[in-house]
Amino acid sequence: MNWPCGGQRGLRSGLFPAPARRPPCANLRADMNRRQTLGLMGTLLAGLIAPRLARATTARAVALGDLVRRSTRIAHATPLEGSSRFEDIGDTRHIVTYTRLRVEDPIFGDTGETEILVRTLGGHVGELGEIVHGEAQLALNESCVVFLRANADGIEQVTEMAQGHYPLLADSGGALRLQASRNMPRLVGNPGAAVAQLANLRLPDARALILGVKR
Amino acid sequence: MKALPLGAALSAAVLCLSVSAHGFAYCLTRTCDPETMQCELDSTRTCIVSGKTLFWPNSCVSYDVQKDGSQKLNISYDALHTVVVDAFQKWLDADCGNGTHPSIRVADYGAVTCAKPEYNKDQPNANIITFHDQSPWPHPNAVDTLALTTVFFNGDSGEIYDANVEINSAEDSFAVGDAKGTQVDLNAVLTHEIGHFLGLSHSAFSDATMYSSYMPGMTTLEQDDVTGICLSLPPNRVPLGSECTPRHGFSTECGQPKTGCCATAVGSTGSQSQTLGLFAFALGLTAWRGRLRLRRSARAPRR
């Protein structure tokens, strides 16, 4: 994990809005020496200055193969908390939200982290809200299968926004099934679209399908 | 005299019936943010139903088409402007019953220079519709994006402050009218995006313009879209004002970067100074803690 407080190796500096509780960060802060902290801040500064990413509302439907190939990590995870702030995306200022997720099952790209930090577009800062239609919304406590892509700064984002986010819902028999994201962008048709293949699949079947595509 | 209340009652009944028939397939955009708040969902788990619905506060909203059109796709300002006007008109013409329509009118403020989907917190603004010709598309985790709508709003009241539509001409090809091959029907895309601009979210009803699946030529509103826009901007609502001007005034130019330590303009790279100020503070704090640690270790007895 390359971003503050993203996982077991993470650390959060005072630059970022503090979540309500963050035991891994509290423990780690004591372990960091000054040089490491300064190095990290340098990286953060470079990251803040460098132009960055994303959002959508009408999109081409992404094939499952492309979605898997474009992702650096795929996981069954549960969002625990989110925190929003302003960031420059490309040449424009936007509100983004960093969500901390507990990894329930690292389907692909396992780095041993039990928690990950994911950035999505939109959120609330003070009285100002911003919504980007088509972006994934990692709803608190709603477990999901999420396809993630790390950018050049190491920040993980949902691959193809809502097309890479599948909330899990228990069926009448108690089996978890993947659902299409609520904020799905309007999709230009594609018979092999990931959402068409994954929506309503049982979690173990979806896992097997994803890993099959990955191979 | 009795005709009007009866008509209103009938239209309300029709509205309710159509809503229940579609099971509230359309979703209104709401202030509740599921990433940081516990939001209530409807029974189908497709719409957030807690929080305030987003709305344009006045009876009028302005929009602006970016002056360059798409030089890459050879779509002129005039051609884009025609599509935009047509898309707005479809929503404004929605029949809310008894000859009434959504309680908003739009004002075309003309061509603008700014091509950024920004909102300026303390400078003039514009609600723009723009192509993005320059490659690469600046959103690399979403290369299949065709167009995106960004809406800024008051998170407490739901009042919309600003809305912008950006069309990805850097990566995709659009056609005005008949789309051929891999071309995308610009009319269909913008009809959908203007629905977001006006406050609608997506619909679960597969025929709706606000459904999350696109078909070329899908430019007419379905009953689900009409029901959604009529409830979002009901004909009998009392707007807060009649002004069309964007929040903090109108400008054809993008927001100007502010100088000094405390600039907070949103939508301007100049406001990075606030972040840099925070960074400098954190850096100073770290240096201070380092000095403190050195002093402590100097005082500690050596073994």
Short mmCIF file of C-alpha atoms in Angstrom, two decimals:
data_model
loop_
_atom_site.label_atom_id
_atom_site.label_comp_id
_atom_site.label_asym_id
_atom_site.label_seq_id
_atom_site.Cartn_x
_atom_site.Cartn_y
_atom_site.Cartn_z
CA MET A 1 0.00 0.00 0.00
CA ASN A 2 1.52 3.28 -1.03
CA TRP A 3 -0.91 5.69 0.48
CA PRO A 4 -1.28 6.92 4.03
CA CYS A 5 -3.08 4.55 6.36
CA GLY A 6 -4.04 2.27 3.54
CA GLY A 7 -3.12 -0.97 5.17
CA GLN A 8 -0.80 -2.54 7.66
CA ARG A 9 2.17 -0.72 6.24
CA GLY A 10 0.30 2.58 5.95
CA LEU A 11 0.72 5.83 7.81
CA ARG A 12 -1.43 8.91 7.84
CA SER A 13 0.14 12.32 8.04
CA GLY A 14 -1.57 15.36 9.47
CA LEU A 15 -2.41 16.48 5.94
CA PHE A 16 -5.33 14.13 5.64
CA PRO A 17 -8.68 14.16 7.36
CA ALA A 18 -8.44 11.76 10.25
CA PRO A 19 -11.00 8.97 10.40
CA ALA A 20 -12.85 8.21 13.61
CA ARG A 21 -10.58 5.33 14.56
CA ARG A 22 -7.40 4.06 12.98
CA PRO A 23 -5.46 1.72 15.19
CA PRO A 24 -2.99 0.56 12.51
CA CYS A 25 -1.89 4.16 11.94
CA ALA A 26 -1.52 4.95 15.60
CA ASN A 27 0.80 2.00 16.06
CA LEU A 28 2.80 2.74 12.98
CA ARG A 29 3.33 6.41 13.59
CA ALA A 30 5.61 5.61 16.50
CA ASP A 31 7.69 3.34 14.29
CA MET A 32 8.38 5.91 11.64
CA ASN A 33 11.60 7.82 11.89
CA ARG A 34 12.02 11.34 10.69
CA ARG A 35 13.67 10.45 7.42
CA GLN A 36 10.91 8.05 6.47
CA THR A 37 8.30 10.66 7.30
CA LEU A 38 10.04 13.34 5.25
CA GLY A 39 10.45 10.92 2.36
CA LEU A 40 6.79 10.07 2.47
CA MET A 41 5.84 13.74 2.60
CA GLY A 42 8.02 14.37 -0.44
CA THR A 43 6.19 11.62 -2.26
CA LEU A 44 2.89 13.10 -1.16
CA LEU A 45 3.92 16.55 -2.35
CA ALA A 46 4.92 15.14 -5.72
CA GLY A 47 1.62 13.32 -5.82
CA LEU A 48 -0.32 16.45 -5.01
CA ILE A 49 1.39 18.44 -7.71
CA ALA A 50 1.20 15.77 -10.38
CA PRO A 51 -1.92 15.82 -12.48
CA ARG A 52 -4.40 13.08 -11.69
CA LEU A 53 -7.54 11.30 -12.72
CA ALA A 54 -11.08 10.46 -13.25
CA ARG A 55 -14.93 10.12 -13.44
CA ALA A 56 -17.75 9.04 -15.80
CA THR A 57 -21.42 9.02 -16.55
CA THR A 58 -21.79 7.50 -19.99
CA ALA A 59 -19.30 4.80 -20.86
CA ARG A 60 -18.61 1.91 -23.17
CA ALA A 61 -19.47 -1.35 -21.46
CA VAL A 62 -16.19 -2.98 -20.47
CA ALA A 63 -15.68 -6.65 -21.23
CA LEU A 64 -14.85 -8.83 -18.23
CA GLY A 65 -11.48 -9.69 -19.76
CA ASP A 66 -10.58 -6.01 -20.11
CA LEU A 67 -11.79 -5.21 -16.61
CA VAL A 68 -9.62 -7.97 -15.14
CA ARG A 69 -6.59 -7.05 -17.27
CA ARG A 70 -6.80 -3.37 -16.33
CA SER A 71 -6.99 -4.14 -12.62
CA THR A 72 -3.97 -4.47 -10.37
CA ARG A 73 -6.05 -5.89 -7.54
CA ILE A 74 -9.43 -7.60 -7.23
CA ALA A 75 -10.91 -8.22 -3.81
CA HIS A 76 -13.97 -9.09 -1.82
CA ALA A 77 -13.92 -6.24 0.70
CA THR A 78 -16.06 -4.25 3.12
CA PRO A 79 -15.91 -0.43 3.32
CA LEU A 80 -15.32 0.64 6.92
CA GLU A 81 -15.02 4.40 6.76
CA GLY A 82 -14.63 7.23 4.27
CA SER A 83 -13.16 10.70 4.39
CA SER A 84 -13.43 13.45 1.76
CA ARG A 85 -11.12 16.28 0.75
CA PHE A 86 -10.29 18.53 -2.20
CA GLU A 87 -7.77 17.37 -4.79
CA ASP A 88 -6.72 18.48 -8.22
CA ILE A 89 -7.89 16.02 -10.84
CA GLY A 90 -6.23 16.87 -14.11
CA ASP A 91 -6.35 20.67 -14.11
CA THR A 92 -9.56 20.95 -12.12
CA ARG A 93 -10.26 20.98 -8.40
CA HIS A 94 -12.64 18.28 -7.19
CA ILE A 95 -13.83 16.60 -4.03
CA VAL A 96 -12.58 13.04 -3.64
CA THR A 97 -13.29 10.42 -0.98
CA TYR A 98 -10.79 7.98 0.46
CA THR A 99 -12.51 4.83 1.71
CA ARG A 100 -10.82 2.29 3.98
CA LEU A 101 -11.89 -1.25 3.19
CA ARG A 102 -11.31 -4.48 5.08
CA VAL A 103 -10.16 -7.23 2.74
CA GLU A 104 -12.33 -10.30 3.24
CA ASP A 105 -10.81 -12.28 0.38
CA PRO A 106 -7.97 -11.09 -1.86
CA ILE A 107 -9.15 -12.62 -5.10
CA PHE A 108 -6.22 -11.34 -7.11
CA GLY A 109 -3.21 -9.15 -6.43
CA ASP A 110 -2.85 -10.15 -2.79
CA THR A 111 -0.14 -8.16 -1.00
CA GLY A 112 -0.95 -9.48 2.43
CA GLU A 113 -2.71 -6.30 3.49
CA THR A 114 -5.82 -6.68 5.59
CA GLU A 115 -7.02 -3.18 4.72
CA ILE A 116 -6.83 -1.07 1.60
CA LEU A 117 -7.52 2.57 0.82
CA VAL A 118 -9.45 3.45 -2.33
CA ARG A 119 -10.07 6.87 -3.85
CA THR A 120 -13.35 7.71 -5.55
CA LEU A 121 -14.58 10.97 -7.01
CA GLY A 122 -17.18 13.04 -5.22
CA GLY A 123 -18.07 13.51 -1.58
CA HIS A 124 -18.75 16.27 0.89
CA VAL A 125 -16.38 18.85 2.34
CA GLY A 126 -18.08 21.25 4.70
CA GLU A 127 -21.37 22.28 3.15
CA LEU A 128 -20.21 21.58 -0.40
CA GLY A 129 -21.10 18.30 -2.05
CA GLU A 130 -20.03 16.93 -5.40
CA ILE A 131 -21.45 13.95 -7.24
CA VAL A 132 -19.93 12.41 -10.34
CA HIS A 133 -22.56 10.28 -11.99
CA GLY A 134 -21.17 6.89 -12.91
CA GLU A 135 -18.48 6.75 -10.23
CA ALA A 136 -18.49 3.76 -7.85
CA GLN A 137 -19.96 4.49 -4.44
CA LEU A 138 -18.36 2.28 -1.82
CA ALA A 139 -21.22 2.30 0.65
CA LEU A 140 -20.26 1.84 4.29
CA ASN A 141 -20.57 -1.70 5.62
CA GLU A 142 -21.82 -2.99 2.28
CA SER A 143 -19.42 -5.74 1.25
CA CYS A 144 -18.57 -5.90 -2.42
CA VAL A 145 -16.31 -7.30 -5.06
CA VAL A 146 -14.15 -4.45 -6.25
CA PHE A 147 -11.73 -4.19 -9.18
CA LEU A 148 -8.93 -1.75 -8.43
CA ARG A 149 -6.26 -0.05 -10.45
CA ALA A 150 -3.29 1.72 -8.91
CA ASN A 151 -2.29 4.93 -10.63
CA ALA A 152 1.25 6.26 -11.08
CA ASP A 153 1.18 7.64 -7.54
CA GLY A 154 0.12 4.29 -6.11
CA ILE A 155 -3.38 5.51 -5.34
CA GLU A 156 -5.94 2.78 -5.92
CA GLN A 157 -9.15 3.63 -7.73
CA VAL A 158 -12.05 1.53 -8.93
CA THR A 159 -11.32 0.30 -12.43
CA GLU A 160 -13.80 1.85 -14.87
CA MET A 161 -15.63 3.39 -11.94
CA ALA A 162 -19.01 1.77 -11.20
CA GLN A 163 -18.31 -0.96 -13.76
CA GLY A 164 -15.66 -2.26 -11.38
CA HIS A 165 -17.85 -2.31 -8.26
CA TYR A 166 -20.30 -5.10 -7.36
CA PRO A 167 -22.15 -4.88 -4.03
CA LEU A 168 -22.99 -8.26 -2.51
CA LEU A 169 -26.51 -9.14 -1.50
CA ALA A 170 -27.67 -12.33 0.21
CA ASP A 171 -30.34 -14.24 -1.69
CA SER A 172 -33.23 -16.09 -0.04
CA GLY A 173 -30.93 -19.05 0.60
CA GLY A 174 -28.34 -16.84 2.24
CA ALA A 175 -25.83 -17.06 -0.63
CA LEU A 176 -24.05 -13.83 -1.49
CA ARG A 177 -24.65 -12.66 -5.04
CA LEU A 178 -23.02 -9.84 -6.98
CA GLN A 179 -25.21 -6.87 -7.90
CA ALA A 180 -24.60 -4.16 -10.47
CA SER A 181 -23.41 -0.96 -8.84
CA ARG A 182 -26.19 1.51 -8.03
CA ASN A 183 -24.37 4.35 -9.75
CA MET A 184 -23.66 2.41 -12.93
CA PRO A 185 -22.99 4.74 -15.85
CA ARG A 186 -25.11 4.53 -18.93
CA LEU A 187 -23.41 1.81 -20.95
CA VAL A 188 -22.94 1.49 -24.66
CA GLY A 189 -23.79 -2.15 -25.38
CA ASN A 190 -21.28 -4.97 -25.32
CA PRO A 191 -22.49 -8.60 -25.18
CA GLY A 192 -19.41 -9.62 -23.19
CA ALA A 193 -19.79 -6.77 -20.72
CA ALA A 194 -18.49 -7.52 -17.25
CA VAL A 195 -21.69 -6.31 -15.63
CA ALA A 196 -23.75 -8.69 -17.76
CA GLN A 197 -21.51 -11.62 -16.81
CA LEU A 198 -21.08 -10.88 -13.13
CA ALA A 199 -24.41 -9.46 -11.96
CA ASN A 200 -26.44 -12.00 -9.99
CA LEU A 201 -23.61 -14.57 -9.85
CA ARG A 202 -22.94 -16.27 -6.53
CA LEU A 203 -19.70 -15.06 -4.99
CA PRO A 204 -17.77 -18.36 -5.39
CA ASP A 205 -18.87 -18.60 -9.04
CA ALA A 206 -17.84 -15.01 -9.71
CA ARG A 207 -14.49 -15.65 -8.06
CA ALA A 208 -13.91 -18.71 -10.23
CA LEU A 209 -14.94 -16.82 -13.37
CA ILE A 210 -12.61 -13.91 -12.59
CA LEU A 211 -9.67 -16.18 -11.87
CA GLY A 212 -10.44 -18.17 -15.01
CA VAL A 213 -10.30 -15.00 -17.08
CA LYS A 214 -7.09 -13.96 -15.34
CA ARG A 215 -5.39 -17.21 -16.34
CA MET B 1 -63.71 26.20 -11.75
CA LYS B 2 -63.81 22.60 -10.61
CA ALA B 3 -61.95 21.41 -13.66
CA LEU B 4 -58.55 22.49 -12.42
CA PRO B 5 -58.55 20.67 -9.05
CA LEU B 6 -60.09 17.62 -10.69
CA GLY B 7 -57.49 17.72 -13.44
CA ALA B 8 -54.76 18.18 -10.91
CA ALA B 9 -56.08 15.26 -8.89
CA LEU B 10 -56.28 13.09 -11.98
CA SER B 11 -52.80 14.01 -13.09
CA ALA B 12 -51.52 13.31 -9.59
CA ALA B 13 -53.25 9.94 -9.67
CA VAL B 14 -51.76 9.17 -13.08
CA LEU B 15 -48.38 10.24 -11.75
CA CYS B 16 -48.72 7.98 -8.71
CA LEU B 17 -49.91 5.07 -10.83
CA SER B 18 -47.08 5.46 -13.27
CA VAL B 19 -44.65 5.66 -10.36
CA SER B 20 -45.94 2.50 -8.75
CA ALA B 21 -46.18 0.71 -12.09
CA HIS B 22 -42.49 1.30 -12.62
CA GLY B 23 -41.68 0.72 -8.98
CA PHE B 24 -39.91 4.08 -8.68
CA ALA B 25 -37.48 2.98 -11.39
CA TYR B 26 -36.01 6.47 -11.71
CA CYS B 27 -33.78 7.72 -8.93
CA LEU B 28 -33.46 11.32 -7.82
CA THR B 29 -29.99 12.49 -6.87
CA ARG B 30 -29.77 12.99 -3.11
CA THR B 31 -27.46 14.60 -0.63
CA CYS B 32 -26.82 11.41 1.36
CA ASP B 33 -23.32 10.15 0.59
CA PRO B 34 -23.14 6.38 1.14
CA GLU B 35 -19.34 6.48 1.41
CA THR B 36 -19.40 8.57 4.56
CA MET B 37 -22.98 8.23 5.86
CA GLN B 38 -25.47 5.43 6.43
CA CYS B 39 -28.00 5.97 3.64
CA GLU B 40 -31.38 4.33 3.41
CA LEU B 41 -32.16 2.38 0.23
CA ASP B 42 -35.49 1.61 -1.40
CA SER B 43 -36.87 -1.93 -1.35
CA THR B 44 -35.16 -2.81 -4.63
CA ARG B 45 -31.86 -1.42 -3.33
CA THR B 46 -31.43 0.64 -6.49
CA CYS B 47 -32.10 4.15 -5.16
CA ILE B 48 -30.92 6.05 -2.11
CA VAL B 49 -34.02 7.47 -0.47
CA SER B 50 -32.54 9.32 2.52
CA GLY B 51 -31.17 12.84 2.42
CA LYS B 52 -32.53 15.82 0.51
CA THR B 53 -33.16 15.64 -3.21
CA LEU B 54 -30.94 17.85 -5.34
CA PHE B 55 -32.75 20.77 -7.01
CA TRP B 56 -32.06 23.98 -8.87
CA PRO B 57 -33.26 26.68 -6.48
CA ASN B 58 -34.50 29.21 -9.01
CA SER B 59 -37.06 28.94 -11.75
CA CYS B 60 -34.28 29.46 -14.29
CA VAL B 61 -30.84 28.01 -14.87
CA SER B 62 -28.25 29.10 -17.39
CA TYR B 63 -26.08 26.87 -19.53
CA ASP B 64 -23.19 27.53 -21.84
CA VAL B 65 -21.66 25.65 -24.74
CA GLN B 66 -17.89 25.79 -25.05
CA LYS B 67 -16.92 27.93 -28.01
CA ASP B 68 -14.58 25.50 -29.81
CA GLY B 69 -16.94 22.56 -30.28
CA SER B 70 -14.77 19.61 -31.28
CA GLN B 71 -12.13 20.50 -33.82
CA LYS B 72 -10.95 16.91 -33.74
CA LEU B 73 -14.34 15.49 -34.72
CA ASN B 74 -15.23 18.45 -36.90
CA ILE B 75 -18.30 19.21 -34.79
CA SER B 76 -18.76 22.96 -34.65
CA TYR B 77 -20.00 25.08 -31.76
CA ASP B 78 -23.24 25.57 -33.67
CA ALA B 79 -23.75 21.83 -34.16
CA LEU B 80 -23.09 21.08 -30.48
CA HIS B 81 -25.26 24.01 -29.46
CA THR B 82 -28.18 22.68 -31.51
CA VAL B 83 -27.90 19.26 -29.85
CA VAL B 84 -27.73 20.83 -26.39
CA VAL B 85 -30.76 23.07 -26.99
CA ASP B 86 -32.69 20.08 -28.29
CA ALA B 87 -31.73 17.94 -25.27
CA PHE B 88 -32.83 20.61 -22.79
CA GLN B 89 -36.07 21.15 -24.66
CA LYS B 90 -37.01 17.48 -24.37
CA TRP B 91 -36.83 17.68 -20.59
CA LEU B 92 -38.58 21.06 -20.40
CA ASP B 93 -41.41 19.77 -22.60
CA ALA B 94 -42.09 16.82 -20.31
CA ASP B 95 -45.84 16.59 -19.71
CA CYS B 96 -46.46 16.75 -15.98
CA GLY B 97 -50.18 16.50 -16.49
CA ASN B 98 -52.90 19.04 -17.15
CA GLY B 99 -50.67 20.93 -19.55
CA THR B 100 -48.01 21.61 -16.97
CA HIS B 101 -44.27 21.14 -17.28
CA PRO B 102 -41.22 20.97 -15.00
CA SER B 103 -40.89 24.24 -13.11
CA ILE B 104 -37.67 25.43 -14.67
CA ARG B 105 -36.63 27.35 -17.72
CA VAL B 106 -33.15 27.56 -19.19
CA ALA B 107 -31.19 30.53 -20.42
CA ASP B 108 -28.48 30.21 -23.02
CA TYR B 109 -25.65 32.51 -21.91
CA GLY B 110 -23.72 31.90 -25.12
CA ALA B 111 -20.31 30.55 -26.00
CA VAL B 112 -17.74 30.31 -23.22
CA THR B 113 -13.98 30.04 -23.32
CA CYS B 114 -13.65 27.87 -20.22
CA ALA B 115 -13.52 24.13 -20.94
CA LYS B 116 -13.07 22.89 -17.36
CA PRO B 117 -15.85 21.23 -15.35
CA GLU B 118 -15.17 23.44 -12.36
CA TYR B 119 -17.08 25.18 -9.60
CA ASN B 120 -15.59 28.34 -8.12
CA LYS B 121 -16.52 28.92 -4.54
CA ASP B 122 -15.90 32.67 -4.58
CA GLN B 123 -15.67 33.58 -8.27
CA PRO B 124 -18.14 33.68 -11.15
CA ASN B 125 -19.17 30.38 -12.71
CA ALA B 126 -20.71 28.83 -15.79
CA ASN B 127 -22.63 25.59 -16.32
CA ILE B 128 -20.75 24.33 -19.31
CA ILE B 129 -21.16 21.62 -21.90
CA THR B 130 -17.80 20.96 -23.50
CA PHE B 131 -15.84 18.52 -25.62
CA HIS B 132 -12.48 17.33 -24.38
CA ASP B 133 -10.38 16.97 -27.54
CA GLN B 134 -6.94 16.82 -26.02
CA SER B 135 -5.44 13.38 -25.75
CA PRO B 136 -5.06 11.63 -23.44
CA TRP B 137 -8.37 11.85 -21.67
CA PRO B 138 -7.31 13.05 -18.22
CA HIS B 139 -9.04 10.20 -16.38
CA PRO B 140 -6.90 7.10 -17.01
CA ASN B 141 -8.83 4.68 -14.79
CA ALA B 142 -11.93 5.36 -16.88
CA VAL B 143 -10.76 5.22 -20.47
CA ASP B 144 -14.14 3.95 -21.65
CA THR B 145 -15.92 7.03 -20.42
CA LEU B 146 -17.88 8.76 -23.16
CA ALA B 147 -19.24 11.72 -21.23
CA LEU B 148 -19.49 12.73 -17.63
CA THR B 149 -21.64 15.06 -15.63
CA THR B 150 -20.41 16.60 -12.42
CA VAL B 151 -22.84 18.33 -10.07
CA PHE B 152 -21.85 20.56 -7.15
CA PHE B 153 -24.47 21.19 -4.49
CA ASN B 154 -25.17 22.29 -0.96
CA GLY B 155 -24.86 19.12 1.09
CA ASP B 156 -27.33 20.35 3.70
CA SER B 157 -30.17 21.73 1.55
CA GLY B 158 -29.67 19.92 -1.77
CA GLU B 159 -29.52 23.21 -3.66
CA ILE B 160 -27.53 22.70 -6.87
CA TYR B 161 -24.72 25.23 -7.28
CA ASP B 162 -23.22 24.18 -10.56
CA ALA B 163 -23.34 21.41 -13.19
CA ASN B 164 -21.01 20.62 -16.06
CA VAL B 165 -20.95 18.06 -18.86
CA GLU B 166 -17.67 16.90 -20.39
CA ILE B 167 -17.65 14.83 -23.59
CA ASN B 168 -14.70 12.52 -24.23
CA SER B 169 -13.81 13.38 -27.82
CA ALA B 170 -10.18 12.56 -27.02
CA GLU B 171 -10.87 8.83 -27.08
CA ASP B 172 -14.20 8.44 -28.84
CA SER B 173 -16.01 9.44 -31.98
CA PHE B 174 -19.43 11.06 -31.84
CA ALA B 175 -21.94 11.82 -34.54
CA VAL B 176 -24.69 14.37 -34.66
CA GLY B 177 -27.63 12.46 -36.08
CA ASP B 178 -26.93 9.07 -37.62
CA ALA B 179 -24.15 7.27 -35.78
CA LYS B 180 -22.22 4.83 -37.95
CA GLY B 181 -19.93 1.99 -36.92
CA THR B 182 -18.29 2.76 -33.59
CA GLN B 183 -19.59 6.31 -33.54
CA VAL B 184 -21.76 7.30 -30.62
CA ASP B 185 -25.00 9.22 -31.03
CA LEU B 186 -24.28 12.60 -29.43
CA ASN B 187 -27.99 13.43 -29.20
CA ALA B 188 -28.68 10.30 -27.14
CA VAL B 189 -25.69 10.89 -24.86
CA LEU B 190 -26.57 14.52 -24.18
CA THR B 191 -30.26 13.83 -23.55
CA HIS B 192 -29.12 11.46 -20.80
CA GLU B 193 -26.50 13.86 -19.42
CA ILE B 194 -28.92 16.78 -19.30
CA GLY B 195 -31.16 14.57 -17.14
CA HIS B 196 -28.26 14.45 -14.64
CA PHE B 197 -27.72 18.19 -15.08
CA LEU B 198 -31.33 18.78 -14.02
CA GLY B 199 -31.07 16.56 -10.93
CA LEU B 200 -31.94 13.02 -11.99
CA SER B 201 -29.87 9.96 -11.22
CA HIS B 202 -30.14 6.66 -13.10
CA SER B 203 -33.26 4.61 -13.70
CA ALA B 204 -33.76 0.86 -13.35
CA PHE B 205 -36.43 0.93 -16.07
CA SER B 206 -34.79 -0.46 -19.19
CA ASP B 207 -36.63 1.77 -21.70
CA ALA B 208 -35.89 5.00 -19.85
CA THR B 209 -33.46 7.59 -21.17
CA MET B 210 -31.97 7.59 -17.68
CA TYR B 211 -31.46 3.80 -17.77
CA SER B 212 -27.85 2.74 -17.59
CA SER B 213 -27.76 1.31 -21.10
CA TYR B 214 -27.43 3.23 -24.30
CA MET B 215 -29.05 2.61 -27.65
CA PRO B 216 -28.38 4.82 -30.68
CA GLY B 217 -31.34 7.08 -31.36
CA MET B 218 -32.58 6.75 -27.78
CA THR B 219 -33.40 10.43 -27.51
CA THR B 220 -37.04 10.52 -26.51
CA LEU B 221 -38.16 10.55 -22.90
CA GLU B 222 -40.12 7.61 -21.56
CA GLN B 223 -42.82 7.83 -18.92
CA ASP B 224 -40.32 6.93 -16.22
CA ASP B 225 -38.11 9.89 -17.19
CA VAL B 226 -41.14 12.20 -17.28
CA THR B 227 -42.32 11.04 -13.86
CA GLY B 228 -38.84 11.56 -12.47
CA ILE B 229 -38.36 15.10 -13.80
CA CYS B 230 -41.92 16.11 -12.81
CA LEU B 231 -41.31 15.01 -9.24
CA SER B 232 -37.85 16.55 -9.19
CA LEU B 233 -39.07 19.92 -10.49
CA PRO B 234 -42.82 19.85 -9.79
CA PRO B 235 -44.88 22.42 -11.69
CA ASN B 236 -46.37 23.80 -8.49
CA ARG B 237 -43.16 24.31 -6.53
CA VAL B 238 -42.24 27.77 -5.27
CA PRO B 239 -38.75 28.59 -6.56
CA LEU B 240 -36.44 30.69 -4.41
CA GLY B 241 -35.97 33.20 -7.22
CA SER B 242 -36.18 33.80 -10.93
CA GLU B 243 -32.56 34.65 -11.69
CA CYS B 244 -30.74 32.53 -14.27
CA THR B 245 -27.24 33.72 -13.42
CA PRO B 246 -24.84 31.12 -11.98
CA ARG B 247 -23.77 31.32 -8.37
CA HIS B 248 -21.38 34.27 -7.79
CA GLY B 249 -22.13 35.63 -11.24
CA PHE B 250 -21.33 34.51 -14.76
CA SER B 251 -17.99 34.35 -16.51
CA THR B 252 -16.96 32.96 -19.87
CA GLU B 253 -13.47 32.39 -18.47
CA CYS B 254 -12.32 29.73 -16.02
CA GLY B 255 -11.68 30.70 -12.42
CA GLN B 256 -8.46 32.55 -11.83
CA PRO B 257 -5.87 31.10 -9.46
CA LYS B 258 -5.68 33.09 -6.26
CA THR B 259 -2.47 34.15 -4.66
CA GLY B 260 -1.68 34.11 -0.98
CA CYS B 261 -1.83 31.49 1.69
CA CYS B 262 -5.55 31.15 2.07
CA ALA B 263 -7.05 30.90 -1.38
CA THR B 264 -9.93 28.45 -1.33
CA ALA B 265 -11.44 28.70 -4.79
CA VAL B 266 -12.74 25.34 -5.89
CA GLY B 267 -12.12 24.44 -9.47
CA SER B 268 -8.85 26.25 -9.72
CA THR B 269 -5.41 24.77 -9.53
CA GLY B 270 -4.38 27.93 -7.76
CA SER B 271 -6.08 26.75 -4.61
CA GLN B 272 -3.32 24.19 -4.28
CA SER B 273 -1.69 26.86 -2.16
CA GLN B 274 -3.96 25.82 0.68
CA THR B 275 -2.74 22.26 0.43
CA LEU B 276 0.84 23.41 0.14
CA GLY B 277 0.35 25.60 3.21
CA LEU B 278 -0.87 22.57 5.12
CA PHE B 279 2.07 20.59 3.80
CA ALA B 280 4.51 23.25 4.98
CA PHE B 281 2.87 23.19 8.40
CA ALA B 282 3.16 19.40 8.59
CA LEU B 283 6.77 19.56 7.44
CA GLY B 284 7.55 22.11 10.15
CA LEU B 285 5.84 19.94 12.73
CA THR B 286 7.92 16.93 11.68
CA ALA B 287 11.15 18.94 11.85
CA TRP B 288 10.19 20.21 15.30
CA ARG B 289 9.48 16.67 16.49
CA GLY B 290 12.83 15.56 15.05
CA ARG B 291 14.65 18.30 16.95
CA LEU B 292 12.83 17.35 20.12
CA ARG B 293 13.88 13.72 19.66
CA LEU B 294 17.51 14.76 19.07
CA ARG B 295 17.48 16.89 22.22
CA ARG B 296 16.06 14.01 24.24
CA SER B 297 18.64 11.57 22.94
CA ALA B 298 21.42 14.12 23.69
CA ARG B 299 20.17 14.41 27.26
CA ALA B 300 19.86 10.67 27.75
CA PRO B 301 22.85 8.97 29.48
CA ARG B 302 25.06 7.09 27.03
CA ARG B 303 25.77 3.41 27.59
#
